[in-house]
XYZ file of C-alpha atoms in Angstrom:
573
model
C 110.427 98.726 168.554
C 109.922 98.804 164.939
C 107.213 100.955 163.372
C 104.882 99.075 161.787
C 103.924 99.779 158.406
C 101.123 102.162 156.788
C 98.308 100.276 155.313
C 96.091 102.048 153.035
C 92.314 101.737 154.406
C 89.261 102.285 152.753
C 86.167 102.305 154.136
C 83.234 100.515 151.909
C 79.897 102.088 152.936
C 77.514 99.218 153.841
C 75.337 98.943 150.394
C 71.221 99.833 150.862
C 68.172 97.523 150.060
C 69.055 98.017 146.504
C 72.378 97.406 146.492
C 71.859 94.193 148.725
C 69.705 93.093 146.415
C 71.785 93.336 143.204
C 75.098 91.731 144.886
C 73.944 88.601 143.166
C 74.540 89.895 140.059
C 77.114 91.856 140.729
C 80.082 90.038 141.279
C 81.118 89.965 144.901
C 84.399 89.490 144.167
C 85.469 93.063 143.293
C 84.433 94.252 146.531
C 87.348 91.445 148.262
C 89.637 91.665 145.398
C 89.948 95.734 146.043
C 89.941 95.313 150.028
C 92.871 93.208 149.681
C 94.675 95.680 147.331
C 93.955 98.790 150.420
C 95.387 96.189 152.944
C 98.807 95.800 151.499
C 101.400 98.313 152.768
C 102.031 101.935 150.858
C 105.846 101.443 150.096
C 104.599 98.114 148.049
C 102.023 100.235 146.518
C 104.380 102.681 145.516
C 106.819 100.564 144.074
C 103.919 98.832 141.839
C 102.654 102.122 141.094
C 106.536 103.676 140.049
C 106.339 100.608 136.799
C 103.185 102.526 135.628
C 103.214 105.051 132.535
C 101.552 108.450 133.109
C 98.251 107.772 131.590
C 97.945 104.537 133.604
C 98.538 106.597 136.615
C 95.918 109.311 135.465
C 93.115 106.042 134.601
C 93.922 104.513 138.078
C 93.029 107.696 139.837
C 90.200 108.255 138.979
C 88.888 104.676 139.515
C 88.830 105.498 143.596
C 89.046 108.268 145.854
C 91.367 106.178 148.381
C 93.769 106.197 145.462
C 93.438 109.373 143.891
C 94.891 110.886 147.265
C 97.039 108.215 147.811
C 98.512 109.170 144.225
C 98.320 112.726 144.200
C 99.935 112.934 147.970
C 103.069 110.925 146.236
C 104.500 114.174 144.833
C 105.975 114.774 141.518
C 109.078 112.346 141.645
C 106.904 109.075 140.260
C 104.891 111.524 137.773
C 108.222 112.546 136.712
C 109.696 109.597 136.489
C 106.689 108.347 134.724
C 106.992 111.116 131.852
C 110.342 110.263 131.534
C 109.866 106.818 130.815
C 107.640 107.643 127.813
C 109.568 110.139 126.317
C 107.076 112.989 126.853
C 108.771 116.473 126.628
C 108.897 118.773 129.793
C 106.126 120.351 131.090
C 104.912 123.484 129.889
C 104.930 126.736 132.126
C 102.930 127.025 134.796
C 102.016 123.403 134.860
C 103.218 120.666 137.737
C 104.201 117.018 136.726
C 100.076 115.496 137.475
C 98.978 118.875 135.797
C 101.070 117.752 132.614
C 100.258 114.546 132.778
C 96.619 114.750 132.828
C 96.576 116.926 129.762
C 99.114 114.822 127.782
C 97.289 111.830 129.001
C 94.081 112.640 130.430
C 91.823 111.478 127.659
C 89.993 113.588 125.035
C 87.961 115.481 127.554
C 87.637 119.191 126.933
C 88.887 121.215 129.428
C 86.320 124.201 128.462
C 83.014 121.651 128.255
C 83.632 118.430 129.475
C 82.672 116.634 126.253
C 85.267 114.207 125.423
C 85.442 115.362 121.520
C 88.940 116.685 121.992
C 91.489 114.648 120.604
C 93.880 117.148 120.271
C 96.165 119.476 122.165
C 97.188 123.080 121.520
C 99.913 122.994 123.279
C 101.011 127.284 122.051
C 97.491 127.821 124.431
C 98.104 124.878 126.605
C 94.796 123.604 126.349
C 92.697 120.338 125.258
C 89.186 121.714 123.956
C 87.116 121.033 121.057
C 86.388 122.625 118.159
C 83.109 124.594 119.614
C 84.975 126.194 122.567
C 88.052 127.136 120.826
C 85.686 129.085 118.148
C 83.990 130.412 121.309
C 86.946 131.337 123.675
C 89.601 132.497 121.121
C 89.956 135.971 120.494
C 92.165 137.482 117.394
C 93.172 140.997 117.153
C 90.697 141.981 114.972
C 88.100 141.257 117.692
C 90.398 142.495 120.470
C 88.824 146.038 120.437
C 85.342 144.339 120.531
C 86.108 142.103 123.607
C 88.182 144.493 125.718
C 87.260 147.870 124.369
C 88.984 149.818 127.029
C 92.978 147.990 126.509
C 95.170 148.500 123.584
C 95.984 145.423 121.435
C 99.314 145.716 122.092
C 98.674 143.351 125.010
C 98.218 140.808 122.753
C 101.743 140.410 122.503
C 102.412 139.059 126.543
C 99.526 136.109 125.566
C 100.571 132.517 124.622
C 98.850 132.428 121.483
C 98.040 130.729 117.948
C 97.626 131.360 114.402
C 95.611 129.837 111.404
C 99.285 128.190 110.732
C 100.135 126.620 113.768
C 102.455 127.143 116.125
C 104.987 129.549 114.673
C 107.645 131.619 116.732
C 107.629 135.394 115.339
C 104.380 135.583 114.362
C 102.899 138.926 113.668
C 100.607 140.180 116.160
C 97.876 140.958 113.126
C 98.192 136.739 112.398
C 98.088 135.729 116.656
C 94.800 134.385 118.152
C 94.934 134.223 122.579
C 92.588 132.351 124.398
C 90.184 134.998 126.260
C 91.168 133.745 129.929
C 94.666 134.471 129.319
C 93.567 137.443 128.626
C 91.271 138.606 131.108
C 93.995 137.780 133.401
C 96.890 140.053 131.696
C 93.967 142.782 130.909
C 93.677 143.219 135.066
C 97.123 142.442 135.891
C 97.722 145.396 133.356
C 95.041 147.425 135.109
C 96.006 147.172 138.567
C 99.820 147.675 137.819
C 98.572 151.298 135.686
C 96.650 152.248 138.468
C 99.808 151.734 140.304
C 101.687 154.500 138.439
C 98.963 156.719 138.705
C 98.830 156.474 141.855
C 102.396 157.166 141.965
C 103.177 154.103 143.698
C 107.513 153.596 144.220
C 108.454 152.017 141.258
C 105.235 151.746 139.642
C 106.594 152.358 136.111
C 109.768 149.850 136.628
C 106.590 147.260 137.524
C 104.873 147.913 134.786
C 108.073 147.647 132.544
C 109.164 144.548 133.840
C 105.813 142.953 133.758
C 105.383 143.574 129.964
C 108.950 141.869 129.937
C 107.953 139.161 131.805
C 104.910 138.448 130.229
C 106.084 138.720 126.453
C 109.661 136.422 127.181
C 107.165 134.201 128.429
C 105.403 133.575 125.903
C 107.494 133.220 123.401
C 109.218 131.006 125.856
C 105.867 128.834 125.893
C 105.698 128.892 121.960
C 109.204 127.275 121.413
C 108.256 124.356 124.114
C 104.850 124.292 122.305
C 107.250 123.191 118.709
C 108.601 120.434 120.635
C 105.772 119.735 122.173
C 103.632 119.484 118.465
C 106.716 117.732 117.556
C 106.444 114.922 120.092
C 102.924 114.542 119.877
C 103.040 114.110 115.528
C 105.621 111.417 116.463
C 103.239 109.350 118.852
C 100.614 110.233 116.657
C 102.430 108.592 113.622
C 103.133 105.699 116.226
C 99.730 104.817 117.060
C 98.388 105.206 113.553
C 100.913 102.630 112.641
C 100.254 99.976 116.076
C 96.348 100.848 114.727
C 97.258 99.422 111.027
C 99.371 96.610 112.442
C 96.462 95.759 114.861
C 93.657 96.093 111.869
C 96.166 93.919 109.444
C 96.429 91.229 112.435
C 92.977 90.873 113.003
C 91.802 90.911 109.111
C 94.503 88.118 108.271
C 92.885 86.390 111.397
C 89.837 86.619 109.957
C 90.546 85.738 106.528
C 93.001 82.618 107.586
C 89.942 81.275 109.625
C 87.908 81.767 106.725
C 90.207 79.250 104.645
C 92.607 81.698 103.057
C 96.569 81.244 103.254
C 98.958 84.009 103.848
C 99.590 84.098 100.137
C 96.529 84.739 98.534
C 95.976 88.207 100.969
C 97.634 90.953 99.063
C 99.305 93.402 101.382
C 97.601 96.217 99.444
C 94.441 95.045 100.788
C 95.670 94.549 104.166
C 96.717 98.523 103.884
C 92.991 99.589 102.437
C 91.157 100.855 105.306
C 87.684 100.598 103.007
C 88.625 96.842 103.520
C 86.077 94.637 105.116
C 86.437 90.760 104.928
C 81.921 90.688 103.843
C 82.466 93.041 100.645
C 81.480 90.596 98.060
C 84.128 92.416 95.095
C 86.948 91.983 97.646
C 85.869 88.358 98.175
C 85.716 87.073 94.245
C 88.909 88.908 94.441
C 90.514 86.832 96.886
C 88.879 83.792 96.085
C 90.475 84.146 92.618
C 93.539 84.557 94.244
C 93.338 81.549 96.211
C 92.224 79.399 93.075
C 95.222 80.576 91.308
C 97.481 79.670 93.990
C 95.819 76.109 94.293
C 96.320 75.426 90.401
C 99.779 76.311 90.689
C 100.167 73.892 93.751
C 98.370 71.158 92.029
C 100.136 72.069 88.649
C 103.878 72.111 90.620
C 102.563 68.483 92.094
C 100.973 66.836 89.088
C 104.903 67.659 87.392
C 106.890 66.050 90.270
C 104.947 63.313 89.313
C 105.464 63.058 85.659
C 109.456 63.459 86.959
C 108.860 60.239 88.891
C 107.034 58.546 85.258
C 109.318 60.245 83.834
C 113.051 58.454 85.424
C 111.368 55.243 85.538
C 110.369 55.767 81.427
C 113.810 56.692 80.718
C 115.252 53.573 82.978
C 112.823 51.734 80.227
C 114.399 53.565 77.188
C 118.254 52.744 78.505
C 117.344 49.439 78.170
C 116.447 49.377 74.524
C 119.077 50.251 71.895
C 119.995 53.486 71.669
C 118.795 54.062 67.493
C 115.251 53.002 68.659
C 115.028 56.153 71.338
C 113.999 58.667 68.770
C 110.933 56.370 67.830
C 109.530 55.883 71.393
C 106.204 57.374 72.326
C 106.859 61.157 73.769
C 106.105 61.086 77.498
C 103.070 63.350 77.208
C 101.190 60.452 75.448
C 102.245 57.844 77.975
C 101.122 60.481 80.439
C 97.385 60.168 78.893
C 97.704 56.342 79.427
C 95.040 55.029 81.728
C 97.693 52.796 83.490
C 99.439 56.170 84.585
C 96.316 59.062 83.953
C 95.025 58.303 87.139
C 97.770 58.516 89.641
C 99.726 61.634 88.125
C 96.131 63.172 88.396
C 95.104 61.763 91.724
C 93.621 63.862 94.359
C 96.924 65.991 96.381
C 96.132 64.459 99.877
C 96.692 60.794 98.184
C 100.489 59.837 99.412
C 102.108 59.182 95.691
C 105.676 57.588 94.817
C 107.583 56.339 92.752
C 106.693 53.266 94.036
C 102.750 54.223 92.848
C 103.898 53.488 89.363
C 106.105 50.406 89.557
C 103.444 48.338 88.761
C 102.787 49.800 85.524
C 106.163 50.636 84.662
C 106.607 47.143 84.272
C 103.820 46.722 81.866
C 106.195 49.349 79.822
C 107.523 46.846 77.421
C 103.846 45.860 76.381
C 102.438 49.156 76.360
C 105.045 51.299 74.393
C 104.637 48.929 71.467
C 100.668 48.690 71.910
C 100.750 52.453 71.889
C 102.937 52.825 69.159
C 101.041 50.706 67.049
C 97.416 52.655 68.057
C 99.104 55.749 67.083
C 99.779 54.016 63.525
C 96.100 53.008 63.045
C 95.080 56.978 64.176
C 97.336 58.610 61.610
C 96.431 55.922 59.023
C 92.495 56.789 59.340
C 93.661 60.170 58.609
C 94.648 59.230 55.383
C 91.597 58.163 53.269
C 91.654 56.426 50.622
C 95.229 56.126 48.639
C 94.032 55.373 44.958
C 96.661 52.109 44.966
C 96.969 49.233 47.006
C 100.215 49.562 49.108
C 101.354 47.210 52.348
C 102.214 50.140 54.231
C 100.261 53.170 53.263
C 102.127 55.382 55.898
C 105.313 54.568 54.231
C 103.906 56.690 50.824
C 106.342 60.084 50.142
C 102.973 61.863 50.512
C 101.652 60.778 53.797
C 102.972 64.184 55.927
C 100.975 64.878 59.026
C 101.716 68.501 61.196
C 102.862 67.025 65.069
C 102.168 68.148 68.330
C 102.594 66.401 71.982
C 98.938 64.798 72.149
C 98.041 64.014 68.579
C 98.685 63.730 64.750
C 96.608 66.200 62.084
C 96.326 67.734 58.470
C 96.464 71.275 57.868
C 94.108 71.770 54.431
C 96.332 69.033 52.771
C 99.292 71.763 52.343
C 101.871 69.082 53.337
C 100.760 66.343 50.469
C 100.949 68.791 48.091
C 104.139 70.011 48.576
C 105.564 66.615 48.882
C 104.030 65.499 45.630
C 105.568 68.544 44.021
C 109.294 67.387 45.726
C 108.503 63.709 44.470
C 108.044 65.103 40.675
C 110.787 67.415 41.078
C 112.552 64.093 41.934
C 111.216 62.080 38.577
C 109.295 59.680 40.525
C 105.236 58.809 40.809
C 103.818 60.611 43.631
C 101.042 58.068 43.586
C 103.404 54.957 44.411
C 106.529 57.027 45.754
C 107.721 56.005 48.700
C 110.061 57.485 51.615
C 112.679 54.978 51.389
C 112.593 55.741 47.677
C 113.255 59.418 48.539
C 116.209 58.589 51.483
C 118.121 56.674 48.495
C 118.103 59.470 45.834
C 119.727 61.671 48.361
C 118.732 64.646 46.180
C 118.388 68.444 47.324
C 116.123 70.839 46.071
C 116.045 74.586 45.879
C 112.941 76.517 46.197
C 111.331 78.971 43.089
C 109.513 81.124 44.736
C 112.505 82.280 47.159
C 114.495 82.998 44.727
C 111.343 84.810 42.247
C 111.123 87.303 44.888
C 114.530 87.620 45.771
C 114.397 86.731 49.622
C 117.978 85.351 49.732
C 121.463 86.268 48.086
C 122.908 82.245 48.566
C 121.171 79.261 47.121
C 119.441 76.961 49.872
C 120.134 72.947 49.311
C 116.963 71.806 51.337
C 116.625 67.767 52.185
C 113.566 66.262 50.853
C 111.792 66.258 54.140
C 113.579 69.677 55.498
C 111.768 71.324 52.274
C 108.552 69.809 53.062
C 108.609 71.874 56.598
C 109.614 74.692 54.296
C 106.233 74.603 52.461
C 104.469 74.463 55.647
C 106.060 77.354 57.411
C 105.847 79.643 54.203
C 103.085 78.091 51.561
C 106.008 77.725 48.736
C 105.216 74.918 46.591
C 107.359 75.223 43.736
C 110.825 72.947 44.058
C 113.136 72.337 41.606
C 115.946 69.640 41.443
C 119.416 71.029 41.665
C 122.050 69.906 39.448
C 124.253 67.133 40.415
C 127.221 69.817 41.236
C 125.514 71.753 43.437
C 124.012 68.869 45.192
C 128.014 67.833 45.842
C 128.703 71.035 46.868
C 125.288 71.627 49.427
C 126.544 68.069 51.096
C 129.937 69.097 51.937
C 128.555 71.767 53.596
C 125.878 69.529 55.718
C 128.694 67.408 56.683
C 131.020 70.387 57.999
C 127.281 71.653 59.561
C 126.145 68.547 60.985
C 129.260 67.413 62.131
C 128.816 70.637 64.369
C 125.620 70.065 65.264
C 124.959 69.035 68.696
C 122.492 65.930 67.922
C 124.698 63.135 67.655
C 124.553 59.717 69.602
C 126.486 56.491 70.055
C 124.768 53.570 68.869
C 126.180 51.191 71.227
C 125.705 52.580 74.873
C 123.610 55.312 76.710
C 126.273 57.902 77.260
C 125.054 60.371 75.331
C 120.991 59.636 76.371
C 119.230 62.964 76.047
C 122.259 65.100 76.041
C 123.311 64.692 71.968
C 126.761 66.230 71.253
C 128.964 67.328 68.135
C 129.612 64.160 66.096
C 133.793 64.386 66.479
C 133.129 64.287 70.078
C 130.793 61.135 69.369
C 133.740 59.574 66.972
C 136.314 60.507 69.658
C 134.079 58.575 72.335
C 133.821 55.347 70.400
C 137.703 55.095 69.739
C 138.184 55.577 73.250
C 135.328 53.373 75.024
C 134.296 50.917 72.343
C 137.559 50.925 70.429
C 136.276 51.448 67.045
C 138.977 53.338 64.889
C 136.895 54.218 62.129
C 133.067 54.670 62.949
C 130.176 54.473 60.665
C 127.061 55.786 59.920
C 124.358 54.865 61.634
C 125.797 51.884 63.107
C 127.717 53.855 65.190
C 127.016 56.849 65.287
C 123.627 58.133 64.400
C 121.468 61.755 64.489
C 120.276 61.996 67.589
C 117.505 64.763 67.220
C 113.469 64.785 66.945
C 114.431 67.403 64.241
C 115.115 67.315 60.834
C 118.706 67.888 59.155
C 118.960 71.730 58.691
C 119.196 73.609 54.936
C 122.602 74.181 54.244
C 123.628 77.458 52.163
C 126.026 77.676 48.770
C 126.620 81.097 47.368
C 124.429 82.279 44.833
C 127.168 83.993 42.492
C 128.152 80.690 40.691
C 125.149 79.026 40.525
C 121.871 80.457 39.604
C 118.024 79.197 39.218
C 116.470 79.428 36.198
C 113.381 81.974 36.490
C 110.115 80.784 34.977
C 108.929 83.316 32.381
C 106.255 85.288 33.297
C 103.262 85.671 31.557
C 102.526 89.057 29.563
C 99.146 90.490 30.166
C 96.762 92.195 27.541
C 97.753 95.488 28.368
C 101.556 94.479 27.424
């Protein structure tokens, strides 16, 4: 017949009066949960317990007496195995496997005290005490003399010791610190074997010898393990500080997500600040103005996918129209500012928006652009004041320059009417009455006096009427001066080899080149080969394509120069 399996018993004491009473609050449940635990058989125990670490073992332990035997009577082949799984180093001399693992994972209980302020381990004494006992227990060799009057330092040397620097194999005896124990227990080893040799006792010296031998291989023996040993533990140490941070950075980002944040506005440098906590106002504003910043750019990145939707169904509109009349539409940043599109580009970012949202008034396009086009003639017209002369069309006057930008039209200290009434006399014609169509037909170019008074360039600049009116803004130059019918012939055979280069040329009669201008032989080439016209014209078809004006084109200054006003003599001269 079989045997039967052990079963672990434990007997629970019958609780008194007091007890009794508290059961209520105490849960019950503990009481059946562990008697079912002590009723299952030992080889199942001891398989469960052979998938626990060391320190687990050490905890469970001392949670019951029942298992604290039951552990300790296991031998040292599951503590082994144990240490092994972890990676902890062998155990030190004079130690068994539970010894080892209680120190390594006993807790921060002093050994000396009992006061669990011992975090460490010296592992050259092979002891975990505090601060206050290893002041109080250590002995150095200056103190020797004072502790054990009546031994000779030299016994120093057999101790495991330590120094002020660590753990160091070789240190001088001056430098080593023993713990006092250790001592004590050489000291009357020591005794007993000299009283052996003066006794004359058979091989009393040879003892003694050997035991000095013994005692000093051994601990230097326990002073190399002790490296490893320091070793190991600054490894786990640097492994726990790190699962600490990792833990600390989980539960702030926790914390912070629940409080609204997203992952992006947490720096990781404030993850890593252990000063951090989530209530410190600075570090709030901080993050707050984070997370604004991040929700601007959100909304900004939205509110421009939307003016990409206006945007294709504006230049659908423009595709439609002929291609000359693009460069006179209303830029897409005013239609933007229309009331028929304002308010569902800027609509709230939970509202579902399509292109879809702004069919409706992308159909109205055809009556807007025109209504717009024709409010942005009354604004710039107000800006004029009064002319002096009755004209149809005052914005069609030489002198009515205005400084652009994307939203609206304005004067800069009347610089620009100025220098355009200076152009228009340079021309022969009334600046009063002088108007732009006038200036197109002359066709003249102008070169500048006060670039070439102070000697800025070594060519002469042919400037367009208009190109030299952006000249006066950019550099305050007002005085023009009409250049002579050869160089104007020479200044426009250079625009034309120029422009022709110049990638802001169109075809007039389709939309292949809509927003994406190109050199105008490449525009001629195009019309001979998908329009068939052999001999193009200008602007019928082919036109400038470009919101800018023609660029200044250069003539060298050796064969032509300006005539330099005379300057004044002073009194002194």
């Amino acid at each position: 017949m079989a045997n039967k399996r052990r079963k672990l018993t434990l007997k629970l004491g019958r609780p008194g009066r007091e007890a009794q009473s508290s059961l209520t609050t105490w849960n019950r449940n503990v009481l059946q949960k562990q008697a079912s635990l002590f009723t299952m058989p030992l080889d199942i125990i001891f398989e469960i317990l052979g998938y626990l670490s060391p320190g687990e073992l050490v905890a469970l332990g001392r949670t019951n007496q029942a298992l604290r035997e039951t552990i300790y009577s296991q031998g040292m082949a599951m503590w082994k195995s144990a240490r092994i799984a972890v990676g902890a180093p062998e155990c030190a001399p004079g130690f068994s496997e539970r010894q080892w693992a209680i120190l390594l994972f006993g807790g921060a209980t002093c050994g000396a005290c009992g006061i669990r302020n011992a975090p460490t381990i010296t592992f050259s004494i092979r002891r975990r005490v505090c601060d206050i006992c290893m002041k109080r227990n250590l002995v150095s060799f200056a103190n020797f003399t004072r502790k054990f009057p009546d031994y000779d330092p030299a016994i120093i040397e057999m101790a495991p010791y330590t120094s002020a620097r660590g753990s160091r194999v070789g240190t001088s005896i001056y430098d080593r610190i023993c713990w006092e124990s250790d001592l004590e227990r050489i000291c009357k080893e020591w005794e007993r074997l000299e009283a052996d040799v003066v006794k004359g006792v058979e091989n009393g010296e040879e003892n003694l010898s050997a035991y000095w031998d013994r005692m000093t291989g051994e601990a230097e023996h326990i002073m190399k393990h002790a490296i490893i040993c320091e070793e190991w533990a600054s490894r786990v140490m640097k492994k726990e500080a790190e699962e600490k941070r990792n833990r600390r950075r989980c539960a702030i980002r926790e914390r912070l997500l629940a409080l609204g944040y997203e992952e992006q506005d947490i720096p990781i440098y404030m993850l890593n600040d252990p000063r951090f906590h989530v209530g410190e106002l600075n570090r709030a504003k901080r993050l707050e103005s984070r997370r604004d910043a991040r929700l601007a750019r959100e909304r900004n990145a939205l509110h421009h996918t939307r003016m990409n939707m206006l945007k294709a169904l504006y230049d659908a509109y423009a595709k439609s129209l002929p291609p000359r009349q693009w460069i006179y539409l209303p830029d897409i940043h005013g239609l933007i500012l229309h009331s028929r599109f304002y308010g569902t580009i800027y609509a709230d970012s939970d509202a579902n928006i399509t292109q879809f949202s702004f069919l409706p008034a992308a159909a109205e396009l055809p009556m807007l652009v025109p209504e717009m086009i024709s409010a942005t003639k009354a604004a710039v017209t107000s800006l004029l004041g009064p002319t002096g002369v009755e004209v149809d069309e005052p914005l069609d006057l030489a002198t009515s320059v205005f400084e652009h930008n994307f939203f609206s039209y304005y004067r800069s200290h009347q610089s620009e009417a100025r220098g355009a009434a200076m152009l228009v006399r340079a021309a022969g014609l009334d600046p009063v009455r002088a108007t732009s169509r006038e200036m197109d037909a002359l066709n003249l170019r102008f070169a500048c006096r006060d670039c070439a008074e102070e000697g800025l360039l070594n060519s002469k600049v042919g400037y367009p009427w208009k190109s030299a009116i952006e000249h006066t803004l950019a550099s305050g130059h007002m005085e023009w001066r009409k250049m002579t019918q050869k160089d104007t012939v020479r200044v426009k055979q250079v625009e034309r080899y120029n422009e022709a280069n110049e990638i802001s040329w169109s075809c007039s009669h389709c939309t292949a080149y809509f927003k994406c201008p190109d050199t105008k032989p490449r525009v001629i080439q195009h019309l001979r080969d998908a329009h068939e016209i052999l001999s193009p014209t200008e602007p019928d078809d082919v036109f400038w394509y470009s919101q800018h004006r023609r660029h200044p084109s250069w003539i060298e200054l050796a064969s032509l120069a300006i005539p330099r006003r005379r300057r004044k003599r002073t009194a002194r001269e």
